[in-house]
Amino acid sequence: MFKRNVINALFLGSILFIIGLTMFPEASLGIGVDQGGINLVPFYTIGDLLLHRSFGDFIINNMGNIILFVPFGTLLPFKFNSISSFSKACLIGMVFSLLIEIVQLSMPNRWTDIDDVILNTLGTGIGYSLSKLLKNISKTA
């Protein structure tokens, strides 16, 4: 029972953290403080950041989007036993990310970007893989 409550709290915390960073401005990270827009061309923003911006901006945007979803992906199979494959976890991460991007369409200072969906899905997949590694380690211990 205690383990289930901890997993539930961590899972809810990961969702609230994602919502907090994707829906509310964060000036210290430069999130949601400028005019927003839409990018529907896969890898355009990733390439633009790499070729025309500082390396720091590239790392913060891309790694930030990946890392943001790693806890979510890690906790998915602990929270839901039915999520037993990498593809299921990635699909759920992609749908969650798409929902966020759709909501951001109505927010003037947010970008709706297909690259965010790609990176968030990658983060979910990395988290799911990490959960499988943790489960295997706990079985051998």
PDB file of C-alpha atoms in Angstrom:
ATOM      1  CA  MET A   1       0.000   0.000   0.000  1.00  0.00           C
ATOM      2  CA  PHE A   2       2.784   2.456   0.933  1.00  0.00           C
ATOM      3  CA  LYS A   3       4.677   1.651  -2.279  1.00  0.00           C
ATOM      4  CA  ARG A   4       1.530   2.266  -4.370  1.00  0.00           C
ATOM      5  CA  ASN A   5       0.939   5.628  -2.644  1.00  0.00           C
ATOM      6  CA  VAL A   6       4.530   6.702  -3.297  1.00  0.00           C
ATOM      7  CA  ILE A   7       4.233   5.735  -6.968  1.00  0.00           C
ATOM      8  CA  ASN A   8       0.921   7.605  -7.253  1.00  0.00           C
ATOM      9  CA  ALA A   9       2.402  10.726  -5.646  1.00  0.00           C
ATOM     10  CA  LEU A  10       5.518  10.630  -7.845  1.00  0.00           C
ATOM     11  CA  PHE A  11       3.448  10.063 -10.982  1.00  0.00           C
ATOM     12  CA  LEU A  12       1.121  12.960 -10.146  1.00  0.00           C
ATOM     13  CA  GLY A  13       4.164  15.095  -9.332  1.00  0.00           C
ATOM     14  CA  SER A  14       5.714  14.331 -12.718  1.00  0.00           C
ATOM     15  CA  ILE A  15       2.508  15.361 -14.500  1.00  0.00           C
ATOM     16  CA  LEU A  16       2.162  18.561 -12.464  1.00  0.00           C
ATOM     17  CA  PHE A  17       5.814  19.434 -13.108  1.00  0.00           C
ATOM     18  CA  ILE A  18       5.313  18.963 -16.859  1.00  0.00           C
ATOM     19  CA  ILE A  19       2.161  21.094 -16.811  1.00  0.00           C
ATOM     20  CA  GLY A  20       3.893  23.764 -14.740  1.00  0.00           C
ATOM     21  CA  LEU A  21       6.773  24.121 -17.189  1.00  0.00           C
ATOM     22  CA  THR A  22       4.673  23.897 -20.330  1.00  0.00           C
ATOM     23  CA  MET A  23       1.715  26.079 -19.377  1.00  0.00           C
ATOM     24  CA  PHE A  24       3.157  28.852 -17.232  1.00  0.00           C
ATOM     25  CA  PRO A  25       5.886  31.388 -18.083  1.00  0.00           C
ATOM     26  CA  GLU A  26       9.287  30.870 -16.491  1.00  0.00           C
ATOM     27  CA  ALA A  27      11.460  33.940 -17.110  1.00  0.00           C
ATOM     28  CA  SER A  28      14.599  32.399 -15.613  1.00  0.00           C
ATOM     29  CA  LEU A  29      14.499  29.706 -18.326  1.00  0.00           C
ATOM     30  CA  GLY A  30      13.188  32.029 -21.047  1.00  0.00           C
ATOM     31  CA  ILE A  31      10.007  29.968 -21.305  1.00  0.00           C
ATOM     32  CA  GLY A  32       6.782  31.690 -22.326  1.00  0.00           C
ATOM     33  CA  VAL A  33       8.150  35.233 -22.184  1.00  0.00           C
ATOM     34  CA  ASP A  34       8.317  35.985 -25.925  1.00  0.00           C
ATOM     35  CA  GLN A  35       5.755  35.852 -28.704  1.00  0.00           C
ATOM     36  CA  GLY A  36       4.806  32.256 -29.481  1.00  0.00           C
ATOM     37  CA  GLY A  37       4.065  30.545 -32.753  1.00  0.00           C
ATOM     38  CA  ILE A  38       3.622  27.260 -34.532  1.00  0.00           C
ATOM     39  CA  ASN A  39       6.130  24.845 -36.086  1.00  0.00           C
ATOM     40  CA  LEU A  40       4.750  21.806 -37.880  1.00  0.00           C
ATOM     41  CA  VAL A  41       7.975  20.913 -39.737  1.00  0.00           C
ATOM     42  CA  PRO A  42       9.756  18.026 -37.972  1.00  0.00           C
ATOM     43  CA  PHE A  43      13.320  18.829 -36.834  1.00  0.00           C
ATOM     44  CA  TYR A  44      13.086  22.481 -37.958  1.00  0.00           C
ATOM     45  CA  THR A  45      13.437  23.986 -34.474  1.00  0.00           C
ATOM     46  CA  ILE A  46      16.105  21.463 -33.516  1.00  0.00           C
ATOM     47  CA  GLY A  47      18.122  22.387 -36.622  1.00  0.00           C
ATOM     48  CA  ASP A  48      17.511  26.112 -36.219  1.00  0.00           C
ATOM     49  CA  LEU A  49      18.762  26.021 -32.640  1.00  0.00           C
ATOM     50  CA  LEU A  50      21.826  24.036 -33.677  1.00  0.00           C
ATOM     51  CA  LEU A  51      22.726  26.215 -36.663  1.00  0.00           C
ATOM     52  CA  HIS A  52      21.608  29.716 -35.662  1.00  0.00           C
ATOM     53  CA  ARG A  53      21.538  29.943 -31.888  1.00  0.00           C
ATOM     54  CA  SER A  54      23.969  29.345 -29.087  1.00  0.00           C
ATOM     55  CA  PHE A  55      24.904  25.805 -28.152  1.00  0.00           C
ATOM     56  CA  GLY A  56      23.475  26.532 -24.703  1.00  0.00           C
ATOM     57  CA  ASP A  57      20.056  27.324 -26.197  1.00  0.00           C
ATOM     58  CA  PHE A  58      20.247  24.099 -28.205  1.00  0.00           C
ATOM     59  CA  ILE A  59      21.045  22.037 -25.105  1.00  0.00           C
ATOM     60  CA  ILE A  60      18.490  23.742 -22.856  1.00  0.00           C
ATOM     61  CA  ASN A  61      15.618  23.371 -25.344  1.00  0.00           C
ATOM     62  CA  ASN A  62      16.339  19.867 -26.573  1.00  0.00           C
ATOM     63  CA  MET A  63      17.659  18.241 -23.417  1.00  0.00           C
ATOM     64  CA  GLY A  64      15.025  20.083 -21.392  1.00  0.00           C
ATOM     65  CA  ASN A  65      12.219  18.610 -23.491  1.00  0.00           C
ATOM     66  CA  ILE A  66      13.707  15.133 -23.209  1.00  0.00           C
ATOM     67  CA  ILE A  67      14.484  15.272 -19.482  1.00  0.00           C
ATOM     68  CA  LEU A  68      11.065  16.754 -18.703  1.00  0.00           C
ATOM     69  CA  PHE A  69       9.373  13.499 -19.765  1.00  0.00           C
ATOM     70  CA  VAL A  70      11.893  10.967 -18.393  1.00  0.00           C
ATOM     71  CA  PRO A  71      10.232  10.735 -14.927  1.00  0.00           C
ATOM     72  CA  PHE A  72       6.820  10.356 -16.584  1.00  0.00           C
ATOM     73  CA  GLY A  73       8.102   7.498 -18.751  1.00  0.00           C
ATOM     74  CA  THR A  74       9.896   5.895 -15.827  1.00  0.00           C
ATOM     75  CA  LEU A  75       6.778   5.882 -13.663  1.00  0.00           C
ATOM     76  CA  LEU A  76       4.282   4.764 -16.337  1.00  0.00           C
ATOM     77  CA  PRO A  77       4.876   0.991 -16.004  1.00  0.00           C
ATOM     78  CA  PHE A  78       5.021   1.225 -12.208  1.00  0.00           C
ATOM     79  CA  LYS A  79       1.686   3.066 -12.152  1.00  0.00           C
ATOM     80  CA  PHE A  80      -0.023   1.009 -14.886  1.00  0.00           C
ATOM     81  CA  ASN A  81       0.803  -2.698 -15.213  1.00  0.00           C
ATOM     82  CA  SER A  82      -0.847  -2.731 -18.649  1.00  0.00           C
ATOM     83  CA  ILE A  83       1.939  -0.549 -20.052  1.00  0.00           C
ATOM     84  CA  SER A  84       4.240  -3.426 -20.812  1.00  0.00           C
ATOM     85  CA  SER A  85       5.953  -2.341 -24.008  1.00  0.00           C
ATOM     86  CA  PHE A  86       8.212   0.433 -25.200  1.00  0.00           C
ATOM     87  CA  SER A  87       5.807   1.321 -28.006  1.00  0.00           C
ATOM     88  CA  LYS A  88       2.818   1.672 -25.627  1.00  0.00           C
ATOM     89  CA  ALA A  89       4.799   3.937 -23.336  1.00  0.00           C
ATOM     90  CA  CYS A  90       5.988   6.080 -26.247  1.00  0.00           C
ATOM     91  CA  LEU A  91       2.457   6.309 -27.642  1.00  0.00           C
ATOM     92  CA  ILE A  92       1.141   7.538 -24.284  1.00  0.00           C
ATOM     93  CA  GLY A  93       3.989  10.056 -24.003  1.00  0.00           C
ATOM     94  CA  MET A  94       3.308  11.265 -27.533  1.00  0.00           C
ATOM     95  CA  VAL A  95      -0.434  11.695 -26.880  1.00  0.00           C
ATOM     96  CA  PHE A  96       0.239  13.561 -23.625  1.00  0.00           C
ATOM     97  CA  SER A  97       2.713  15.827 -25.421  1.00  0.00           C
ATOM     98  CA  LEU A  98       0.260  16.420 -28.298  1.00  0.00           C
ATOM     99  CA  LEU A  99      -2.423  17.443 -25.797  1.00  0.00           C
ATOM    100  CA  ILE A 100      -0.026  19.970 -24.287  1.00  0.00           C
ATOM    101  CA  GLU A 101       0.854  21.355 -27.724  1.00  0.00           C
ATOM    102  CA  ILE A 102      -2.845  21.654 -28.641  1.00  0.00           C
ATOM    103  CA  VAL A 103      -3.537  23.627 -25.453  1.00  0.00           C
ATOM    104  CA  GLN A 104      -0.529  25.844 -26.204  1.00  0.00           C
ATOM    105  CA  LEU A 105      -2.138  26.814 -29.531  1.00  0.00           C
ATOM    106  CA  SER A 106      -4.429  29.138 -27.573  1.00  0.00           C
ATOM    107  CA  MET A 107      -1.605  30.675 -25.528  1.00  0.00           C
ATOM    108  CA  PRO A 108      -0.007  33.764 -27.131  1.00  0.00           C
ATOM    109  CA  ASN A 109       3.415  33.328 -25.504  1.00  0.00           C
ATOM    110  CA  ARG A 110       3.805  29.596 -26.138  1.00  0.00           C
ATOM    111  CA  TRP A 111       5.142  27.692 -29.105  1.00  0.00           C
ATOM    112  CA  THR A 112       3.265  24.737 -30.536  1.00  0.00           C
ATOM    113  CA  ASP A 113       6.090  22.684 -31.985  1.00  0.00           C
ATOM    114  CA  ILE A 114       6.202  19.197 -33.466  1.00  0.00           C
ATOM    115  CA  ASP A 115       9.834  18.988 -32.326  1.00  0.00           C
ATOM    116  CA  ASP A 116       8.632  19.218 -28.725  1.00  0.00           C
ATOM    117  CA  VAL A 117       6.398  16.194 -29.351  1.00  0.00           C
ATOM    118  CA  ILE A 118       9.345  14.284 -30.831  1.00  0.00           C
ATOM    119  CA  LEU A 119      11.660  15.166 -27.934  1.00  0.00           C
ATOM    120  CA  ASN A 120       9.011  14.545 -25.252  1.00  0.00           C
ATOM    121  CA  THR A 121       8.253  11.145 -26.778  1.00  0.00           C
ATOM    122  CA  LEU A 122      11.970  10.345 -26.770  1.00  0.00           C
ATOM    123  CA  GLY A 123      12.111  11.324 -23.092  1.00  0.00           C
ATOM    124  CA  THR A 124       9.184   9.036 -22.323  1.00  0.00           C
ATOM    125  CA  GLY A 125      10.938   6.176 -24.131  1.00  0.00           C
ATOM    126  CA  ILE A 126      14.161   6.771 -22.231  1.00  0.00           C
ATOM    127  CA  GLY A 127      12.212   6.814 -18.959  1.00  0.00           C
ATOM    128  CA  TYR A 128      10.398   3.607 -19.847  1.00  0.00           C
ATOM    129  CA  SER A 129      13.724   1.928 -20.665  1.00  0.00           C
ATOM    130  CA  LEU A 130      15.092   3.155 -17.342  1.00  0.00           C
ATOM    131  CA  SER A 131      12.107   1.609 -15.525  1.00  0.00           C
ATOM    132  CA  LYS A 132      12.799  -1.756 -17.165  1.00  0.00           C
ATOM    133  CA  LEU A 133      16.427  -1.494 -16.067  1.00  0.00           C
ATOM    134  CA  LEU A 134      15.322  -0.682 -12.505  1.00  0.00           C
ATOM    135  CA  LYS A 135      12.895  -3.612 -12.480  1.00  0.00           C
ATOM    136  CA  ASN A 136      15.646  -5.986 -13.688  1.00  0.00           C
ATOM    137  CA  ILE A 137      18.076  -4.717 -11.055  1.00  0.00           C
ATOM    138  CA  SER A 138      15.464  -5.185  -8.300  1.00  0.00           C
ATOM    139  CA  LYS A 139      14.798  -8.771  -9.469  1.00  0.00           C
ATOM    140  CA  THR A 140      18.479  -9.697  -9.219  1.00  0.00           C
ATOM    141  CA  ALA A 141      18.976  -7.985  -5.853  1.00  0.00           C
TER     142      ALA A 141
END
